[in-house]
mmCIF file of C-alpha atoms and ligand atoms in Angstrom:
data_model
loop_
_atom_site.group_PDB
_atom_site.id
_atom_site.type_symbol
_atom_site.label_atom_id
_atom_site.label_comp_id
_atom_site.label_asym_id
_atom_site.label_seq_id
_atom_site.Cartn_x
_atom_site.Cartn_y
_atom_site.Cartn_z
ATOM 1 C CA MET G 8 13.733 -5.659 30.874
ATOM 2 C CA SER G 9 10.247 -6.681 29.681
ATOM 3 C CA LYS G 10 9.503 -6.875 25.972
ATOM 4 C CA ARG G 11 6.568 -4.471 26.362
ATOM 5 C CA TRP G 12 8.727 -1.900 28.148
ATOM 6 C CA PHE G 13 11.396 -2.170 25.438
ATOM 7 C CA GLN G 14 8.849 -1.729 22.648
ATOM 8 C CA ALA G 15 7.293 1.322 24.306
ATOM 9 C CA HIS G 16 10.778 2.797 24.842
ATOM 10 C CA GLN G 17 11.634 2.288 21.153
ATOM 11 C CA ARG G 18 8.399 3.958 20.070
ATOM 12 C CA ASP G 19 9.100 6.948 22.330
ATOM 13 C CA THR G 20 12.592 7.293 20.910
ATOM 14 C CA TRP G 21 11.269 7.487 17.327
ATOM 15 C CA ARG G 22 8.482 9.837 18.430
ATOM 16 C CA ARG G 23 11.011 12.212 20.023
ATOM 17 C CA GLN G 24 13.191 12.113 16.926
ATOM 18 C CA ALA G 25 10.171 12.798 14.710
ATOM 19 C CA ARG G 26 9.236 15.804 16.829
ATOM 20 C CA SER G 27 12.765 17.198 16.768
ATOM 21 C CA LYS G 28 12.969 16.872 12.962
ATOM 22 C CA GLY G 29 9.534 18.352 12.314
ATOM 23 C CA TYR G 30 7.813 15.155 11.165
ATOM 24 C CA ARG G 31 4.180 14.667 12.092
ATOM 25 C CA ALA G 32 4.500 11.005 12.915
ATOM 26 C CA ARG G 33 7.231 8.568 13.910
ATOM 27 C CA SER G 34 6.163 6.480 10.937
ATOM 28 C CA ALA G 35 8.038 9.008 8.764
ATOM 29 C CA PHE G 36 11.227 7.158 9.719
ATOM 30 C CA LYS G 37 9.841 3.916 8.342
ATOM 31 C CA LEU G 38 9.540 5.436 4.875
ATOM 32 C CA LYS G 39 12.926 7.145 5.251
ATOM 33 C CA GLN G 40 14.534 3.802 6.046
ATOM 34 C CA ILE G 41 12.706 2.050 3.200
ATOM 35 C CA GLN G 42 13.867 4.827 0.869
ATOM 36 C CA GLU G 43 17.487 4.621 2.110
ATOM 37 C CA LYS G 44 17.593 0.932 1.285
ATOM 38 C CA PHE G 45 15.506 0.716 -1.883
ATOM 39 C CA HIS G 46 15.556 4.216 -3.459
ATOM 40 C CA LEU G 47 11.952 3.931 -4.546
ATOM 41 C CA ILE G 48 11.242 7.668 -4.926
ATOM 42 C CA ARG G 49 13.261 9.876 -7.258
ATOM 43 C CA GLU G 50 13.394 13.587 -7.797
ATOM 44 C CA GLY G 51 10.543 14.802 -9.973
ATOM 45 C CA ASP G 52 8.423 11.707 -9.323
ATOM 46 C CA LEU G 53 4.685 11.562 -9.087
ATOM 47 C CA VAL G 54 3.904 9.690 -5.861
ATOM 48 C CA PHE G 55 0.642 8.348 -4.456
ATOM 49 C CA ASP G 56 0.538 8.089 -0.653
ATOM 50 C CA VAL G 57 -2.268 5.782 0.479
ATOM 51 C CA GLY G 58 -3.402 6.114 4.091
ATOM 52 C CA CYS G 59 -1.489 9.381 4.448
ATOM 53 C CA HIS G 60 -2.868 10.859 7.699
ATOM 54 C CA PRO G 61 -1.385 12.710 9.566
ATOM 55 C CA GLY G 62 1.178 13.228 6.812
ATOM 56 C CA GLY G 63 4.535 11.851 7.987
ATOM 57 C CA TRP G 64 5.090 9.774 4.857
ATOM 58 C CA THR G 65 3.796 12.644 2.723
ATOM 59 C CA GLN G 66 6.459 14.935 4.225
ATOM 60 C CA VAL G 67 9.191 12.402 3.409
ATOM 61 C CA ALA G 68 7.839 11.831 -0.117
ATOM 62 C CA VAL G 69 7.769 15.592 -0.781
ATOM 63 C CA GLU G 70 11.397 15.897 0.391
ATOM 64 C CA GLU G 71 12.404 13.125 -2.008
ATOM 65 C CA THR G 72 10.469 14.316 -5.063
ATOM 66 C CA GLY G 73 11.605 17.911 -4.722
ATOM 67 C CA PRO G 74 10.055 20.958 -6.411
ATOM 68 C CA ASN G 75 9.388 19.217 -9.726
ATOM 69 C CA GLY G 76 7.520 16.309 -8.254
ATOM 70 C CA LEU G 77 4.013 15.853 -6.992
ATOM 71 C CA VAL G 78 2.668 13.856 -4.084
ATOM 72 C CA ILE G 79 -1.016 12.992 -3.919
ATOM 73 C CA GLY G 80 -2.275 11.506 -0.668
ATOM 74 C CA ILE G 81 -5.533 9.974 0.468
ATOM 75 C CA ASP G 82 -6.897 9.095 3.902
ATOM 76 C CA LEU G 83 -10.226 8.657 5.640
ATOM 77 C CA LEU G 84 -9.070 11.360 8.029
ATOM 78 C CA ALA G 85 -8.357 14.922 6.984
ATOM 79 C CA SER G 86 -4.734 16.030 7.349
ATOM 80 C CA ALA G 87 -3.311 19.494 7.748
ATOM 81 C CA PRO G 88 -1.862 20.563 4.373
ATOM 82 C CA VAL G 89 1.691 19.565 3.514
ATOM 83 C CA GLU G 90 3.407 22.027 1.236
ATOM 84 C CA GLY G 91 4.098 20.294 -2.029
ATOM 85 C CA ALA G 92 1.323 17.730 -1.713
ATOM 86 C CA GLN G 93 -2.361 17.443 -2.499
ATOM 87 C CA MET G 94 -4.357 15.441 0.002
ATOM 88 C CA VAL G 95 -7.777 13.963 -0.558
ATOM 89 C CA THR G 96 -10.008 13.044 2.380
ATOM 90 C CA GLY G 97 -11.851 9.841 1.550
ATOM 91 C CA ASP G 98 -11.880 6.086 1.349
ATOM 92 C CA VAL G 99 -9.448 4.686 -1.208
ATOM 93 C CA THR G 100 -11.844 1.800 -1.896
ATOM 94 C CA ASP G 101 -14.745 4.143 -2.634
ATOM 95 C CA SER G 102 -15.467 5.096 -6.245
ATOM 96 C CA THR G 103 -16.090 8.796 -5.501
ATOM 97 C CA SER G 104 -12.686 9.197 -3.851
ATOM 98 C CA GLN G 105 -11.063 7.141 -6.600
ATOM 99 C CA GLN G 106 -12.572 9.514 -9.140
ATOM 100 C CA GLN G 107 -11.066 12.471 -7.251
ATOM 101 C CA ILE G 108 -7.634 10.842 -7.419
ATOM 102 C CA LEU G 109 -8.021 10.186 -11.148
ATOM 103 C CA GLU G 110 -9.000 13.800 -11.701
ATOM 104 C CA LEU G 111 -5.975 15.094 -9.783
ATOM 105 C CA LEU G 112 -3.764 12.780 -11.786
ATOM 106 C CA GLN G 113 -5.278 13.888 -15.080
ATOM 107 C CA GLU G 114 -4.962 17.534 -14.174
ATOM 108 C CA GLY G 115 -1.258 16.779 -13.979
ATOM 109 C CA MET G 116 -0.699 19.653 -11.672
ATOM 110 C CA LYS G 117 2.824 20.239 -10.469
ATOM 111 C CA VAL G 118 3.500 21.131 -6.864
ATOM 112 C CA ASP G 119 3.911 24.772 -7.748
ATOM 113 C CA GLY G 120 0.331 24.716 -9.050
ATOM 114 C CA THR G 121 1.219 25.010 -12.748
ATOM 115 C CA LEU G 122 -0.389 22.627 -15.185
ATOM 116 C CA LEU G 123 1.622 20.241 -17.283
ATOM 117 C CA PRO G 124 1.630 20.927 -21.026
ATOM 118 C CA GLN G 125 -1.346 19.504 -22.961
ATOM 119 C CA GLY G 126 -0.633 16.048 -24.318
ATOM 120 C CA GLU G 127 1.580 15.170 -21.381
ATOM 121 C CA GLN G 128 -1.443 15.243 -19.128
ATOM 122 C CA GLU G 129 -3.115 12.037 -20.210
ATOM 123 C CA GLN G 130 0.056 10.017 -20.086
ATOM 124 C CA ARG G 131 0.819 10.866 -16.521
ATOM 125 C CA LEU G 132 0.962 7.865 -14.230
ATOM 126 C CA PHE G 133 2.407 7.505 -10.769
ATOM 127 C CA ASN G 134 6.074 6.557 -10.553
ATOM 128 C CA THR G 135 5.783 5.273 -7.007
ATOM 129 C CA ILE G 136 2.965 4.201 -4.738
ATOM 130 C CA VAL G 137 3.523 4.104 -1.005
ATOM 131 C CA SER G 138 0.883 2.672 1.287
ATOM 132 C CA ASP G 139 0.971 2.628 5.072
ATOM 133 C CA ILE G 140 -2.747 1.864 5.155
ATOM 134 C CA SER G 141 -4.077 0.209 8.252
ATOM 135 C CA PRO G 142 -7.691 -0.464 9.190
ATOM 136 C CA ARG G 143 -9.022 0.664 12.539
ATOM 137 C CA LEU G 144 -7.647 -2.066 14.786
ATOM 138 C CA THR G 145 -10.023 -4.037 16.985
ATOM 139 C CA GLY G 146 -7.285 -5.697 19.014
ATOM 140 C CA GLN G 147 -8.276 -9.145 17.738
ATOM 141 C CA TYR G 148 -5.178 -9.945 15.758
ATOM 142 C CA ASP G 149 -6.604 -12.534 13.347
ATOM 143 C CA ARG G 150 -9.517 -10.316 12.457
ATOM 144 C CA ASP G 151 -7.360 -7.187 12.051
ATOM 145 C CA GLN G 152 -4.849 -9.077 9.955
ATOM 146 C CA ALA G 153 -7.547 -10.472 7.649
ATOM 147 C CA ILE G 154 -9.147 -7.039 7.138
ATOM 148 C CA SER G 155 -5.766 -5.486 6.489
ATOM 149 C CA LEU G 156 -4.919 -8.129 3.892
ATOM 150 C CA GLU G 157 -8.160 -7.501 2.043
ATOM 151 C CA LEU G 158 -7.532 -3.755 2.148
ATOM 152 C CA VAL G 159 -4.037 -4.211 0.742
ATOM 153 C CA ALA G 160 -5.469 -6.319 -2.126
ATOM 154 C CA MET G 161 -7.988 -3.551 -2.886
ATOM 155 C CA VAL G 162 -5.230 -0.922 -2.845
ATOM 156 C CA PHE G 163 -3.211 -3.003 -5.316
ATOM 157 C CA ASP G 164 -6.225 -3.357 -7.601
ATOM 158 C CA PHE G 165 -7.112 0.323 -7.657
ATOM 159 C CA THR G 166 -3.586 1.679 -7.868
ATOM 160 C CA LEU G 167 -1.722 -0.720 -10.170
ATOM 161 C CA PRO G 168 -3.369 0.544 -13.371
ATOM 162 C CA LEU G 169 -2.232 4.037 -12.304
ATOM 163 C CA LEU G 170 1.406 2.998 -11.807
ATOM 164 C CA ALA G 171 3.803 3.419 -14.703
ATOM 165 C CA PRO G 172 5.610 0.326 -15.990
ATOM 166 C CA GLY G 173 8.927 0.145 -14.157
ATOM 167 C CA GLY G 174 7.342 1.888 -11.162
ATOM 168 C CA ALA G 175 7.647 0.880 -7.526
ATOM 169 C CA PHE G 176 5.084 0.020 -4.886
ATOM 170 C CA VAL G 177 5.485 -0.412 -1.155
ATOM 171 C CA THR G 178 2.795 -1.444 1.272
ATOM 172 C CA LYS G 179 2.497 -2.227 4.933
ATOM 173 C CA ILE G 180 1.187 -5.686 5.571
ATOM 174 C CA PHE G 181 0.530 -7.597 8.782
ATOM 175 C CA GLN G 182 2.236 -10.949 9.087
ATOM 176 C CA GLY G 183 -0.003 -13.993 9.244
ATOM 177 C CA THR G 184 -2.457 -16.098 7.331
ATOM 178 C CA GLY G 185 -2.769 -15.365 3.634
ATOM 179 C CA ILE G 186 0.227 -13.056 3.324
ATOM 180 C CA GLU G 187 1.783 -15.537 0.858
ATOM 181 C CA GLY G 188 -1.213 -15.014 -1.437
ATOM 182 C CA ILE G 189 -0.433 -11.293 -1.665
ATOM 183 C CA VAL G 190 3.299 -11.924 -2.131
ATOM 184 C CA LYS G 191 2.539 -14.403 -4.935
ATOM 185 C CA ALA G 192 0.193 -11.956 -6.660
ATOM 186 C CA ALA G 193 2.807 -9.179 -6.356
ATOM 187 C CA LYS G 194 5.479 -11.405 -7.915
ATOM 188 C CA GLN G 195 3.199 -11.851 -10.937
ATOM 189 C CA ARG G 196 3.203 -8.090 -11.442
ATOM 190 C CA PHE G 197 6.686 -6.874 -10.414
ATOM 191 C CA SER G 198 10.121 -8.206 -11.231
ATOM 192 C CA ARG G 199 11.371 -7.859 -7.647
ATOM 193 C CA VAL G 200 9.393 -8.333 -4.454
ATOM 194 C CA GLN G 201 10.961 -8.283 -0.994
ATOM 195 C CA ARG G 202 9.808 -8.093 2.602
ATOM 196 C CA PHE G 203 11.516 -5.482 4.745
ATOM 197 C CA SER G 204 11.279 -4.472 8.391
ATOM 198 C CA PRO G 205 12.703 -1.002 8.949
ATOM 199 C CA ASP G 206 14.373 -0.393 12.350
ATOM 200 C CA ALA G 207 11.654 2.158 13.064
ATOM 201 C CA SER G 208 9.013 -0.578 13.076
ATOM 202 C CA ARG G 209 11.073 -3.526 14.281
ATOM 203 C CA ASN G 210 10.095 -4.753 17.731
ATOM 204 C CA SER G 211 7.013 -2.607 17.684
ATOM 205 C CA SER G 212 4.500 -4.814 15.896
ATOM 206 C CA SER G 213 4.030 -7.622 13.470
ATOM 207 C CA GLU G 214 3.975 -5.284 10.517
ATOM 208 C CA VAL G 215 6.300 -5.787 7.603
ATOM 209 C CA PHE G 216 6.657 -3.834 4.370
ATOM 210 C CA LEU G 217 6.315 -5.460 1.000
ATOM 211 C CA VAL G 218 8.644 -3.664 -1.397
ATOM 212 C CA CYS G 219 7.840 -4.265 -5.065
ATOM 213 C CA LYS G 220 10.148 -2.898 -7.733
ATOM 214 C CA ASN G 221 9.887 -2.614 -11.493
ATOM 215 C CA LYS G 222 6.257 -3.072 -12.402
ATOM 216 C CA LEU G 223 5.976 -5.327 -15.427
ATOM 217 C CA PRO G 224 4.181 -3.927 -18.489
ATOM 218 C CA LEU G 225 1.694 -6.818 -18.140
ATOM 219 C CA PRO G 226 1.132 -9.293 -15.322
ATOM 220 C CA LYS G 227 2.712 -12.699 -15.894
ATOM 221 C CA LYS G 228 0.663 -15.504 -17.480
ATOM 222 C CA GLY G 229 -2.081 -16.820 -15.247
ATOM 223 C CA SER G 230 -2.704 -13.403 -13.684
ATOM 224 C CA ARG G 231 -3.762 -11.316 -16.672
ATOM 225 C CA ASP G 232 -7.457 -11.925 -16.197
ATOM 226 C CA LYS G 233 -7.447 -11.782 -12.412
ATOM 227 C CA SER G 234 -7.351 -9.066 -9.824
ATOM 228 C CA VAL G 235 -5.079 -9.244 -6.788
ATOM 229 C CA ALA G 236 -8.200 -9.653 -4.617
ATOM 230 C CA GLN G 237 -9.286 -12.658 -6.706
ATOM 231 C CA GLU G 238 -5.824 -14.187 -6.485
ATOM 232 C CA LEU G 239 -5.837 -13.692 -2.731
ATOM 233 C CA ASP G 240 -9.230 -15.439 -2.495
ATOM 234 C CA LEU G 241 -7.961 -18.332 -4.608
ATOM 235 C CA HIS G 242 -4.961 -18.659 -2.324
ATOM 236 C CA LEU G 243 -7.126 -18.603 0.795
ATOM 237 C CA GLU G 244 -9.450 -21.183 -0.739
ATOM 238 C CA SER G 245 -6.546 -23.441 -1.667
ATOM 239 C CA GLU G 246 -5.304 -23.244 1.919
ATOM 240 C CA GLY G 247 -8.796 -24.147 3.145
ATOM 241 C CA ILE G 248 -9.098 -20.819 4.953
ATOM 242 C CA ILE G 249 -12.199 -19.596 3.156
ATOM 243 C CA GLN G 250 -15.036 -21.428 1.447
ATOM 244 C CA PRO G 251 -15.115 -21.342 -2.336
ATOM 245 C CA LYS G 252 -17.613 -18.814 -3.664
ATOM 246 C CA LYS G 253 -20.757 -20.024 -5.420
ATOM 247 C CA ASP G 254 -21.392 -18.927 -8.985
ATOM 248 C CA GLU G 255 -24.555 -16.825 -8.722
ATOM 249 C CA LEU G 256 -25.985 -18.019 -12.043
ATOM 250 C CA SER G 257 -25.179 -21.717 -12.169
ATOM 251 C CA GLY G 258 -25.067 -22.394 -8.458
ATOM 252 C CA GLU G 259 -21.856 -24.337 -9.057
ATOM 253 C CA ILE G 260 -19.065 -23.976 -6.552
ATOM 254 C CA LYS G 261 -16.055 -22.384 -8.183
ATOM 255 C CA SER G 262 -12.689 -23.102 -6.663
ATOM 256 C CA GLY G 263 -9.576 -22.108 -8.572
ATOM 257 C CA PHE G 264 -9.498 -24.155 -11.739
ATOM 258 C CA ARG G 265 -11.595 -26.924 -10.260
ATOM 259 C CA ARG G 266 -15.363 -26.828 -10.563
ATOM 260 C CA ILE G 267 -17.260 -28.817 -7.993
ATOM 261 C CA PRO G 268 -20.810 -29.498 -9.251
ATOM 262 C CA LYS G 269 -23.577 -28.291 -6.973
ATOM 263 C CA LYS G 270 -25.011 -31.018 -4.717
ATOM 264 C CA GLU G 271 -28.810 -31.516 -5.016
HETATM 265 C C1 SAM M 313 -0.569 4.136 10.123
HETATM 266 S S1 SAM M 313 -1.667 5.354 9.548
HETATM 267 C C2 SAM M 313 -0.726 6.171 8.320
HETATM 268 C C3 SAM M 313 0.368 7.055 8.857
HETATM 269 C C4 SAM M 313 1.003 7.888 7.761
HETATM 270 N N1 SAM M 313 1.730 7.045 6.826
HETATM 271 C C5 SAM M 313 1.956 8.889 8.295
HETATM 272 O O1 SAM M 313 3.177 8.702 8.196
HETATM 273 O O2 SAM M 313 1.504 9.931 8.802
HETATM 274 C C6 SAM M 313 -2.804 4.426 8.604
HETATM 275 C C7 SAM M 313 -3.890 5.245 7.958
HETATM 276 O O3 SAM M 313 -4.659 4.439 7.059
HETATM 277 C C8 SAM M 313 -5.914 5.108 6.948
HETATM 278 N N2 SAM M 313 -6.926 4.275 6.287
HETATM 279 C C9 SAM M 313 -7.471 3.109 6.723
HETATM 280 N N3 SAM M 313 -8.384 2.644 5.856
HETATM 281 C C10 SAM M 313 -8.435 3.544 4.832
HETATM 282 C C11 SAM M 313 -9.190 3.613 3.628
HETATM 283 N N4 SAM M 313 -10.093 2.679 3.298
HETATM 284 N N5 SAM M 313 -8.976 4.664 2.795
HETATM 285 C C12 SAM M 313 -8.077 5.617 3.124
HETATM 286 N N6 SAM M 313 -7.322 5.598 4.246
HETATM 287 C C13 SAM M 313 -7.495 4.575 5.096
HETATM 288 C C14 SAM M 313 -6.252 5.422 8.407
HETATM 289 O O4 SAM M 313 -7.227 6.439 8.486
HETATM 290 C C15 SAM M 313 -4.882 5.824 8.957
HETATM 291 O O5 SAM M 313 -4.741 7.223 9.023
#
């Protein structure tokens, strides 16, 4: 039996199961399996679903949060509505879409459409962030993996300030160069970080899910003044994968804690 045939067969099996259970995508089972193992989403939670189209993960998140929860999703592509969720069509890295998410969060609307009492509104933060985000794949693995890593860093940087202390975060990530930089940055911000391959994605690709539990009230020392994207760059520089960036004003080359004076 060829590996390709086996992988295609596995994907068809999950697709059939998804159809029979009313899920829009086989990926729904990935979140179900992550949830079974790690219990990231609880009843009544406020969940942010990043890269939500066509809505498989959103459906699972709505099931888990129940009638008192709220799921907000975002994707470049429009999705058919999911009862119990609010979906924004836009780019999560774009400030206009980010503003829309912030507004939805501040409105503090419950799934039944009622507003939260005044006073509670401003304090509302997400309890869980789930991200299955994936760039449009070109088929060139190294390139796709690098773009995906950068996207994941941007998702961390936008969403972490919106996640309540103690909250959980899960993201898809493609195995390969630089992944350790993201894992390291996550460990500075959460007390538990694990990689997990659900059965529904095993054998099908080189994706893995990074499950981060218990967001710390503040990042650990050394990370308080840095974004995840900056920490990823520092990691890639230290591995010799990217060139250190030049300081625009001084022209000096900045690399981690080491400053290399500009050559005349
Ligand atoms: C694997 S799919 C998500 C499947 C979804 N979790 C489900 O179960 O239905 C990945 C999604 O990430 C979205 N995406 C990629 N880049 C994005 C970006 N910058 N902002 C928002 N969504 C993005 C893609 O449009 C794509 O729909």
